[in-house]
Coordinates of C-alpha atoms in Angstrom, one line a residue:
M1 CA -45.9 -30.7 58.1
A2 CA -46.0 -27.8 55.6
E3 CA -43.1 -29.3 53.6
N4 CA -44.8 -32.6 53.5
N5 CA -47.9 -31.0 52.0
K6 CA -45.9 -29.1 49.5
E7 CA -44.2 -32.3 48.4
T8 CA -47.4 -34.1 48.0
E9 CA -48.9 -31.3 45.9
S10 CA -45.7 -31.3 43.7
K11 CA -46.2 -35.0 43.1
Q12 CA -49.8 -34.5 42.1
T13 CA -49.0 -31.7 39.7
L14 CA -46.5 -33.5 37.7
P15 CA -47.4 -37.0 37.2
N16 CA -44.8 -39.6 36.7
T17 CA -44.7 -42.2 33.8
E18 CA -46.9 -44.5 35.8
N19 CA -49.7 -41.8 36.5
V20 CA -49.5 -40.9 32.8
T21 CA -50.1 -44.5 32.0
E22 CA -53.2 -44.6 34.0
K23 CA -54.5 -41.2 32.6
V24 CA -54.0 -41.9 29.0
E25 CA -56.4 -44.8 28.4
K26 CA -55.4 -47.8 26.3
K27 CA -52.0 -46.1 25.5
D28 CA -48.8 -48.1 26.2
T29 CA -46.6 -45.2 27.6
T30 CA -44.4 -47.6 29.7
D31 CA -41.6 -47.3 27.2
L32 CA -41.7 -43.6 26.9
T33 CA -39.4 -41.4 28.8
K34 CA -41.0 -39.3 31.7
R35 CA -40.9 -36.1 29.8
N36 CA -42.6 -37.7 26.7
A37 CA -45.2 -39.4 28.8
E38 CA -46.0 -36.1 30.5
Y39 CA -46.3 -34.3 27.1
L40 CA -48.9 -36.9 26.1
F41 CA -50.9 -36.4 29.3
K42 CA -50.9 -32.7 28.8
I43 CA -52.1 -33.2 25.1
K44 CA -55.0 -35.4 26.3
K45 CA -55.8 -32.9 28.9
V46 CA -56.0 -29.9 26.3
L47 CA -58.0 -32.1 23.8
E48 CA -60.5 -33.0 26.5
E49 CA -60.9 -29.4 27.6
K50 CA -61.7 -28.6 23.9
N51 CA -64.4 -31.1 23.8
V52 CA -62.5 -33.2 21.0
A53 CA -64.2 -36.6 20.4
S54 CA -62.7 -39.3 22.5
Q55 CA -62.0 -41.5 19.6
K56 CA -60.0 -38.8 17.8
I57 CA -58.1 -38.2 21.1
E58 CA -57.3 -42.0 21.3
D59 CA -56.3 -42.3 17.7
A60 CA -53.9 -39.2 18.0
L61 CA -52.3 -40.4 21.2
Q62 CA -51.8 -43.8 19.7
S63 CA -50.0 -42.6 16.7
M64 CA -48.0 -40.1 18.8
T65 CA -47.0 -42.9 21.2
E66 CA -45.6 -45.2 18.5
E67 CA -43.7 -42.3 16.9
L68 CA -42.4 -41.2 20.1
K69 CA -41.0 -44.7 21.0
E70 CA -39.0 -44.7 17.8
K71 CA -37.8 -41.0 17.9
Q72 CA -36.7 -40.9 21.5
R73 CA -34.1 -43.6 20.8
Q74 CA -32.5 -40.8 18.6
G75 CA -32.7 -38.3 21.6
I76 CA -35.6 -36.5 20.1
T77 CA -38.1 -35.3 22.7
A78 CA -41.9 -34.7 22.0
T79 CA -41.6 -31.0 22.2
K80 CA -38.8 -31.0 19.6
L81 CA -40.8 -33.3 17.4
Y82 CA -44.3 -31.6 17.7
G83 CA -43.7 -28.2 19.1
T84 CA -45.6 -27.0 22.2
V85 CA -48.6 -28.7 23.6
N86 CA -51.0 -26.0 22.4
E87 CA -49.4 -26.2 18.9
K88 CA -49.8 -29.9 18.5
A89 CA -53.3 -29.9 20.0
D90 CA -54.4 -27.1 17.4
E91 CA -52.9 -29.4 14.5
I92 CA -54.8 -32.4 15.9
I93 CA -58.1 -30.4 15.9
K94 CA -57.7 -28.6 12.6
G95 CA -55.7 -31.1 10.8
P96 CA -52.1 -30.8 9.4
K97 CA -51.4 -27.7 7.3
K98 CA -51.7 -28.2 3.5
A99 CA -48.5 -27.6 1.6
P100 CA -49.0 -24.7 -0.7
T101 CA -49.7 -25.7 -4.2
A102 CA -47.7 -24.2 -7.2
T103 CA -49.6 -21.7 -9.3
P104 CA -50.3 -23.3 -12.8
F105 CA -48.1 -22.2 -15.6
W106 CA -50.9 -20.8 -17.6
K107 CA -52.0 -18.5 -14.8
I108 CA -48.5 -17.2 -14.4
A109 CA -48.2 -16.7 -18.2
L110 CA -51.6 -14.9 -18.3
D111 CA -50.8 -12.6 -15.5
N112 CA -47.4 -11.6 -16.9
G113 CA -48.8 -11.2 -20.4
L114 CA -51.4 -8.8 -19.2
M115 CA -48.6 -6.9 -17.2
M116 CA -46.5 -6.6 -20.3
F117 CA -49.5 -5.5 -22.4
I118 CA -50.1 -2.7 -19.8
M119 CA -46.4 -1.6 -19.9
F120 CA -46.3 -1.7 -23.7
C121 CA -49.5 0.4 -23.9
I122 CA -47.8 3.0 -21.6
M123 CA -44.6 3.1 -23.6
Y124 CA -46.4 3.2 -26.9
A125 CA -48.6 6.2 -25.6
I126 CA -45.5 8.0 -24.3
L127 CA -43.7 7.5 -27.6
Q128 CA -46.6 8.5 -29.7
Q129 CA -47.2 11.5 -27.8
F130 CA -43.7 12.9 -27.8
S131 CA -42.5 11.5 -31.1
P132 CA -45.3 11.2 -33.8
N133 CA -42.8 9.4 -36.1
S134 CA -42.5 6.5 -33.8
S135 CA -45.8 5.1 -34.9
Q136 CA -43.8 3.3 -37.6
I137 CA -41.7 1.5 -34.9
N138 CA -44.6 0.8 -32.4
G139 CA -46.6 -1.3 -34.6
G140 CA -50.3 -1.7 -34.1
F141 CA -52.8 -3.7 -32.0
L142 CA -51.9 -7.0 -33.2
T143 CA -48.2 -6.4 -32.6
L144 CA -49.1 -5.3 -29.2
I145 CA -51.1 -8.7 -28.4
V146 CA -48.5 -11.0 -29.9
T147 CA -45.4 -9.4 -28.2
S148 CA -47.3 -9.3 -25.0
V149 CA -48.1 -13.0 -25.2
I150 CA -44.6 -14.1 -26.1
A151 CA -43.0 -11.8 -23.1
G152 CA -45.7 -13.3 -20.7
V153 CA -44.8 -16.9 -21.6
A154 CA -41.0 -16.2 -21.3
M155 CA -41.4 -14.3 -18.0
A156 CA -43.6 -17.2 -16.6
Y157 CA -40.9 -19.7 -17.5
F158 CA -38.2 -17.9 -15.4
Y159 CA -40.6 -17.1 -12.6
R160 CA -41.4 -21.0 -12.5
A161 CA -37.7 -21.9 -12.6
A162 CA -36.8 -19.5 -9.8
G163 CA -39.7 -20.9 -7.6
D164 CA -38.6 -24.5 -8.3
R165 CA -35.0 -23.5 -7.3
R166 CA -36.3 -22.1 -4.0
T167 CA -38.7 -24.8 -3.1
K168 CA -37.4 -28.0 -4.7
G169 CA -33.8 -27.2 -5.0
K170 CA -33.9 -27.5 -8.8
K171 CA -31.0 -25.4 -10.1
V172 CA -30.9 -24.8 -13.8
P173 CA -27.3 -24.6 -15.1
F174 CA -26.1 -21.1 -16.0
W175 CA -25.4 -22.0 -19.7
K176 CA -28.9 -23.5 -20.1
T177 CA -30.5 -20.3 -18.6
M178 CA -28.3 -18.1 -20.9
L179 CA -29.2 -20.2 -23.9
L180 CA -33.1 -20.1 -23.2
S181 CA -32.8 -16.4 -22.6
L182 CA -31.2 -15.9 -26.0
L183 CA -33.6 -18.2 -27.8
L184 CA -36.7 -16.3 -26.2
V185 CA -35.1 -12.9 -27.2
I186 CA -34.8 -14.3 -30.8
I187 CA -38.3 -15.6 -30.8
W188 CA -39.7 -12.2 -29.6
V189 CA -37.6 -10.2 -32.0
S190 CA -38.6 -12.5 -34.8
A191 CA -42.3 -12.4 -34.0
Y192 CA -42.2 -8.6 -33.8
T193 CA -40.5 -8.2 -36.9
L194 CA -43.0 -10.4 -38.7
V195 CA -46.2 -9.0 -37.1
V196 CA -45.3 -5.4 -37.1
N197 CA -45.4 -5.6 -41.1
V198 CA -48.9 -6.8 -41.0
S199 CA -51.2 -4.2 -42.5
G200 CA -54.9 -3.6 -42.1
V201 CA -57.2 -2.4 -39.4
I202 CA -56.2 -5.2 -37.0
N203 CA -52.7 -3.9 -36.8
Q204 CA -53.4 -0.2 -37.0
T205 CA -51.5 2.2 -34.8
L206 CA -53.7 3.7 -32.1
E207 CA -53.8 7.1 -30.6
P208 CA -52.0 7.8 -27.3
I209 CA -55.4 8.3 -25.5
V210 CA -56.5 4.8 -26.8
Y211 CA -53.3 3.2 -25.5
V212 CA -53.9 4.7 -22.1
I213 CA -57.6 3.5 -21.9
L214 CA -56.3 0.0 -23.0
A215 CA -53.8 0.1 -20.1
V216 CA -56.5 1.1 -17.6
L217 CA -58.9 -1.5 -18.7
V218 CA -56.4 -4.4 -18.8
F219 CA -55.1 -3.2 -15.4
G220 CA -58.5 -3.7 -14.0
L221 CA -58.9 -7.0 -15.7
R222 CA -55.6 -8.2 -14.3
Y223 CA -56.5 -7.3 -10.8
F224 CA -59.9 -9.1 -11.0
L225 CA -58.1 -12.3 -12.4
K226 CA -55.4 -12.1 -9.6
K227 CA -58.3 -12.1 -7.1
K228 CA -60.5 -14.7 -8.9
Y229 CA -57.7 -17.2 -9.4
D230 CA -55.5 -16.3 -6.5
I231 CA -52.4 -15.6 -8.5
K232 CA -49.6 -14.7 -6.2
S233 CA -46.4 -15.9 -8.0
T234 CA -45.5 -12.7 -9.9
P235 CA -43.8 -9.7 -8.2
F236 CA -46.2 -7.0 -9.5

């Protein structure tokens, strides 16, 4: 008698395909395997427990049923296709996760340009402090701005290329990378050579303490912009 009761309880706990067909209203699960049909039954139960609208449940189950009919012919089960019951239920409730969008090029260039500005300021401050004659090499404020902008754009290009290689599988030929690197170095050196000779207040060499103050201010600005525009594509 006890064995018969246990067998009856087991049948009630694990519904067969016919039971699932009755539970999942308006869903044709007769062509599904028993395992896939049970998966749909459990999904429906979880969604109902979480008070999901009946129409949303019906639409989700209808879509899953049609997809499973195709996939199970390839030996793909519901669990392999959708993950666990709770994971799929959460996805139905919250909606599919949005694919991360690429950071616009101008944001990466701006962020890297500010980073290079900070580094140049620190470098100029150190050189100016320990080698006063280096002011003839450092250039002035205009030189600092122009070289930072060019360096920021160049670094943004390489970060974007590296990101495309990871996410999209786009691989830039080695020769092209080297050629572009050489071109960017030539542009940077040429711009520096031209701008460093510009005279006047706008390109005047600054005192070490001024470079330090500028570095601190731009560091704060960069931190603010990274938070404001959610810039996460650079390593610094």
